Structures are given as C-alpha cells and as structure tokens.
JSON list of C-alpha atoms in Angstrom, two decimals:
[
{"chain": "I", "resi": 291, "resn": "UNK", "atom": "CA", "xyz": [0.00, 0.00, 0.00]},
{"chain": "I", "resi": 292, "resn": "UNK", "atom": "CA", "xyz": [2.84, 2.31, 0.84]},
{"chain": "I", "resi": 293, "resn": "UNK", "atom": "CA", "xyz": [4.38, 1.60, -3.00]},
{"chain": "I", "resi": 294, "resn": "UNK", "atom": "CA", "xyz": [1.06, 2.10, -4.09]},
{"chain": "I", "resi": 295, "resn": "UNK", "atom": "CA", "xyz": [0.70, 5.72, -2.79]},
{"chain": "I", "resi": 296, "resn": "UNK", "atom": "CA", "xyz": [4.49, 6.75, -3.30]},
{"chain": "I", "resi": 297, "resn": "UNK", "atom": "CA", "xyz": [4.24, 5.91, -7.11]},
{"chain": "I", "resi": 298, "resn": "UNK", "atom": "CA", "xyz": [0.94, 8.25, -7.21]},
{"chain": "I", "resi": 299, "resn": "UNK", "atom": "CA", "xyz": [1.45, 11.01, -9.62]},
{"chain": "I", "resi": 300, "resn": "UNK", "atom": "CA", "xyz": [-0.86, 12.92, -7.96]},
{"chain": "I", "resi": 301, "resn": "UNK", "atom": "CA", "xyz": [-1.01, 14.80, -4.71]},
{"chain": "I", "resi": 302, "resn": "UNK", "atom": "CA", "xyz": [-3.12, 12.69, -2.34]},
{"chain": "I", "resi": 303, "resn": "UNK", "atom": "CA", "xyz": [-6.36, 14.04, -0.76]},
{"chain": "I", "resi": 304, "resn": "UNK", "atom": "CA", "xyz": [-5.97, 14.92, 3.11]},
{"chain": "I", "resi": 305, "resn": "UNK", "atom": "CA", "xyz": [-8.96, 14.26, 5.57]},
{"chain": "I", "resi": 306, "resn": "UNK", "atom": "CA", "xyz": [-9.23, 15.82, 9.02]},
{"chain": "I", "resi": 307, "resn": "UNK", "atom": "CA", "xyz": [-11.82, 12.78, 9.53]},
{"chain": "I", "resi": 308, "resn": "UNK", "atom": "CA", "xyz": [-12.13, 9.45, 7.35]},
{"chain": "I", "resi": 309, "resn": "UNK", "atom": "CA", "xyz": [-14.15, 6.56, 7.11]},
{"chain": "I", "resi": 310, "resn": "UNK", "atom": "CA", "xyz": [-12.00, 3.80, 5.80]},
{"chain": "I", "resi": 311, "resn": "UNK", "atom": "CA", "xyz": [-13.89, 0.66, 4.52]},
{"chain": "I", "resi": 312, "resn": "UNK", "atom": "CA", "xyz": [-12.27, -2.93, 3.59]},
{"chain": "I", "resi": 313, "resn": "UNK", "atom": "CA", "xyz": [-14.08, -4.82, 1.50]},
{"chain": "I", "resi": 314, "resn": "UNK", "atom": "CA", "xyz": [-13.29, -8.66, 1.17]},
{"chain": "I", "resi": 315, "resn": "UNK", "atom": "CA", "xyz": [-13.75, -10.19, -1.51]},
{"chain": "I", "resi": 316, "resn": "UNK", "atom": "CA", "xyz": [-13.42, -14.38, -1.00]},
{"chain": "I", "resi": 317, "resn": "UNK", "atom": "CA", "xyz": [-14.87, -17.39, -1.88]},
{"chain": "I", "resi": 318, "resn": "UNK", "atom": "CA", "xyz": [-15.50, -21.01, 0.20]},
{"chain": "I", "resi": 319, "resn": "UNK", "atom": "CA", "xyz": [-12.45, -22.17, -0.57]},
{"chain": "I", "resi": 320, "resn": "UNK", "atom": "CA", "xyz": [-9.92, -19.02, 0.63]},
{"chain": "I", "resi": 321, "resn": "UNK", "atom": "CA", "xyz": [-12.40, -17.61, 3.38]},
{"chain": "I", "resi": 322, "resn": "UNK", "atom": "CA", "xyz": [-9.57, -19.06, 6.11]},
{"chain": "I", "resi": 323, "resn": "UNK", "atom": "CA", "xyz": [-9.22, -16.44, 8.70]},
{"chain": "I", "resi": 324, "resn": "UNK", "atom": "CA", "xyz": [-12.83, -15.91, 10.10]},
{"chain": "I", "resi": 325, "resn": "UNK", "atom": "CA", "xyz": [-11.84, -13.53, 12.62]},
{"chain": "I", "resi": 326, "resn": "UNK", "atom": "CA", "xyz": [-11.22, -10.20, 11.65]},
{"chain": "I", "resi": 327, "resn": "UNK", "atom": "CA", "xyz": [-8.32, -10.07, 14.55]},
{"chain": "I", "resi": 328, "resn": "UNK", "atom": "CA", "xyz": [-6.59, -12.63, 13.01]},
{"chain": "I", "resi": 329, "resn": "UNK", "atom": "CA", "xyz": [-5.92, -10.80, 9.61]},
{"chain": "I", "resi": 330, "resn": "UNK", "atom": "CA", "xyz": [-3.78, -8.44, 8.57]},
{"chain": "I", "resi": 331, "resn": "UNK", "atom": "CA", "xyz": [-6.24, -5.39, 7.90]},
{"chain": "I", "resi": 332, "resn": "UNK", "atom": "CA", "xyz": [-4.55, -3.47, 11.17]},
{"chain": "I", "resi": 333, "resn": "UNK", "atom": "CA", "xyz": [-1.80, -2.47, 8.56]},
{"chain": "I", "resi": 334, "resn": "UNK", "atom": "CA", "xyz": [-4.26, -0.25, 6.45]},
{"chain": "I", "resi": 335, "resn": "UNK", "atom": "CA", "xyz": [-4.48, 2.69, 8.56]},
{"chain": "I", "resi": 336, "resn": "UNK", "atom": "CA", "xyz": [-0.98, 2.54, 9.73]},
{"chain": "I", "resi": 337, "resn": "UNK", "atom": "CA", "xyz": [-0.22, 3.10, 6.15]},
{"chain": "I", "resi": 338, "resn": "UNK", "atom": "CA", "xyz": [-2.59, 5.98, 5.43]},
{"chain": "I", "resi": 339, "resn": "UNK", "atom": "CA", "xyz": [-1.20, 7.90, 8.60]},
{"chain": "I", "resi": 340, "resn": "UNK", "atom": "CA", "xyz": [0.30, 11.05, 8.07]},
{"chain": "I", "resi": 341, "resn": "UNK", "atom": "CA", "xyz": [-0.31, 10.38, 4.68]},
{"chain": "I", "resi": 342, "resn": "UNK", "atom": "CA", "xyz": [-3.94, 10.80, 4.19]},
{"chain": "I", "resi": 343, "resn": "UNK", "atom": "CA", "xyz": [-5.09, 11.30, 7.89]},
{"chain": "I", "resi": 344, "resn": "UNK", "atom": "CA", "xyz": [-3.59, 13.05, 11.17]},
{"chain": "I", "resi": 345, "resn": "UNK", "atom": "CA", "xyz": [-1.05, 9.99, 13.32]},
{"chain": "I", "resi": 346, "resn": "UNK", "atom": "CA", "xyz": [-2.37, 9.37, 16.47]},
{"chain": "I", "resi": 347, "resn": "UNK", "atom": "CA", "xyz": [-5.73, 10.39, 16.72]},
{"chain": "I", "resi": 348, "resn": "UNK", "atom": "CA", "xyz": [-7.66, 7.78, 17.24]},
{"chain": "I", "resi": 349, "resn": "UNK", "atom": "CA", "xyz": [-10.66, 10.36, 16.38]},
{"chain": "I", "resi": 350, "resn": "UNK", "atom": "CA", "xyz": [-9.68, 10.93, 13.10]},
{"chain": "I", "resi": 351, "resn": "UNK", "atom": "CA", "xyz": [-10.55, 7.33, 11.52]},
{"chain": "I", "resi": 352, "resn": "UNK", "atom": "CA", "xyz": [-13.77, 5.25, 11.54]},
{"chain": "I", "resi": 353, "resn": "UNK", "atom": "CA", "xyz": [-13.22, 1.85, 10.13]},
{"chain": "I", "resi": 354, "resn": "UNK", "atom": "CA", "xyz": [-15.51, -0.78, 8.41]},
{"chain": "I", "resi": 355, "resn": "UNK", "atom": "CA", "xyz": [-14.71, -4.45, 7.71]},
{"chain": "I", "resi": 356, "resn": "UNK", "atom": "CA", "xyz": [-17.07, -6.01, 5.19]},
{"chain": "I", "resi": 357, "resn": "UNK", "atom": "CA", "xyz": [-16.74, -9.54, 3.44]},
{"chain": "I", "resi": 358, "resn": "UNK", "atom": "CA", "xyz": [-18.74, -10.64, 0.45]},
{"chain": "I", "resi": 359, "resn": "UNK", "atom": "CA", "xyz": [-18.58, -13.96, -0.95]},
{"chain": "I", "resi": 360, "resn": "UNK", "atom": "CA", "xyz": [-17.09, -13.84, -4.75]},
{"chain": "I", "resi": 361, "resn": "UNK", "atom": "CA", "xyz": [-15.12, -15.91, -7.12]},
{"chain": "I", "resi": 362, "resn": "UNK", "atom": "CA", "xyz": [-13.48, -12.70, -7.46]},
{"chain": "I", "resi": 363, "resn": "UNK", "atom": "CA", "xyz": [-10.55, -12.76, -4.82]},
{"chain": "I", "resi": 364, "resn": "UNK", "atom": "CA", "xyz": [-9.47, -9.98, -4.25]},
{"chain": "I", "resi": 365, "resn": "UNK", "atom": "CA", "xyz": [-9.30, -6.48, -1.70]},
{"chain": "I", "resi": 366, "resn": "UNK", "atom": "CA", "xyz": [-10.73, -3.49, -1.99]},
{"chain": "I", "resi": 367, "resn": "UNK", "atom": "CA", "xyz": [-10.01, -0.31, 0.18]},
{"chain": "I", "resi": 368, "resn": "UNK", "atom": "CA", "xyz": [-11.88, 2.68, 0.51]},
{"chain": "I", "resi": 369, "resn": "UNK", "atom": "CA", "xyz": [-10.61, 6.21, 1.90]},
{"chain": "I", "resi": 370, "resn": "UNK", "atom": "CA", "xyz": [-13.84, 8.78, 2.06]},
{"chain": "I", "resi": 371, "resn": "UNK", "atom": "CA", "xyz": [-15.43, 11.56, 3.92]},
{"chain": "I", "resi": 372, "resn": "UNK", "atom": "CA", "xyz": [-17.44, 10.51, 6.71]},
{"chain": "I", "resi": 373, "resn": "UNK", "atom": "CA", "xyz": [-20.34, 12.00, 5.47]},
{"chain": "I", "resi": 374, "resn": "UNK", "atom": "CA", "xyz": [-20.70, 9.73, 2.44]},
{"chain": "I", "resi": 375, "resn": "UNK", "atom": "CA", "xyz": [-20.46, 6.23, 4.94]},
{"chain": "I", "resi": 376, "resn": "UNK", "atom": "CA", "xyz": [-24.27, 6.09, 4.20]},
{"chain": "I", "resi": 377, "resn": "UNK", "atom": "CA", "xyz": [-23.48, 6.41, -0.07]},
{"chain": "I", "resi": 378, "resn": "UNK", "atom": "CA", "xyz": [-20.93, 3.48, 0.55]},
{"chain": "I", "resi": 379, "resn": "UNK", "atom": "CA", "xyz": [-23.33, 1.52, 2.73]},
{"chain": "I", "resi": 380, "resn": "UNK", "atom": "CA", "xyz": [-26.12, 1.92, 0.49]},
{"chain": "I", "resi": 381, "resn": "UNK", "atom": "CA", "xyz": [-24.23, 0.96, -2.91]},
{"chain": "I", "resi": 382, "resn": "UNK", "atom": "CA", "xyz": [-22.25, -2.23, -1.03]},
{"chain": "I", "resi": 383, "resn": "UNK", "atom": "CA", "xyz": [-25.85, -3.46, -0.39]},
{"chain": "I", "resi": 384, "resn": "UNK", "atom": "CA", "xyz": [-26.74, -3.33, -3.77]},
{"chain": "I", "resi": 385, "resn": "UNK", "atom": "CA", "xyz": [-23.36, -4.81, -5.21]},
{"chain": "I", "resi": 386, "resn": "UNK", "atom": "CA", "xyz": [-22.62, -1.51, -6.99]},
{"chain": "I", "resi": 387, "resn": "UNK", "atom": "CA", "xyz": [-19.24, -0.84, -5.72]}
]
C-alpha cells in the first residue's frame, strides 16, 4: 500500500476525519481467517497515517470491515469523507461498488 501511494502522480487528498472501509472479496475455498483479529487489515491505517489522515488520533478514523462472498478474490479499500459512509453503505448493499 505504501508503494502504491508513493508511485501516485498525484497529490493525495488529506482528511481531518475518514471513514475507511475494507471490503473482502473471498470465496469457500480461501475464506480461512474468520476472525477479523486474526488478519492483517490493522496495517491499512498505519499506512494511510500522516499520509492521508492526522497519526495518532484515534478520532480521526472510523473503520468498516465487510466480506462478500465472490469468485473474485481480491481487496478493496476505501478512503472517504465521513459523510458519504451512508453512499458506501447503500451501494455495497446493492453490489454496486
């Protein structure tokens, strides 16, 4: 993730609040871990500090873990305004992510 937002050719947006949602893809077979304490999501925000959000606050960040069953493996990570939690919520109901 840290790669990810050094090679960015843009300037990354700032929040003075975020809501950060993880979205998990996985299917029967790779669902493993079923307790979100026992994967490795914790290194997410530590990345985004200082980067995207104030270090240390623990204020700043709200944080949603969601898993949907997919044959499409994969991760998805979302950095928005607070405000729109309810835009995200509704559209990862309704599979339109």
């Amino acid at each position: 993730l840290c790669r990810l937002m050094d090679s960015y050719n843009s300037e990354l947006p700032y929040f003075e609040t975020a809501f950060l949602a993880i979205v998990e893809y996985c299917n029967n077979k790779n669902h493993n871990a079923l307790d979100n304490d026992n994967k490795g999501w914790k290194t997410i925000p530590n990345a985004l500090k200082g980067r995207v959000i104030q270090d240390d606050s623990q204020f700043m960040l709200s944080i949603g873990l969601f898993a949907k069953i997919s044959e499409d493996v994969r991760c998805e990570i979302y950095v928005l305004p607070p405000e729109d939690g309810s835009i995200f919520m509704d559209l990862l109901s309704q599979d339109m992510l």
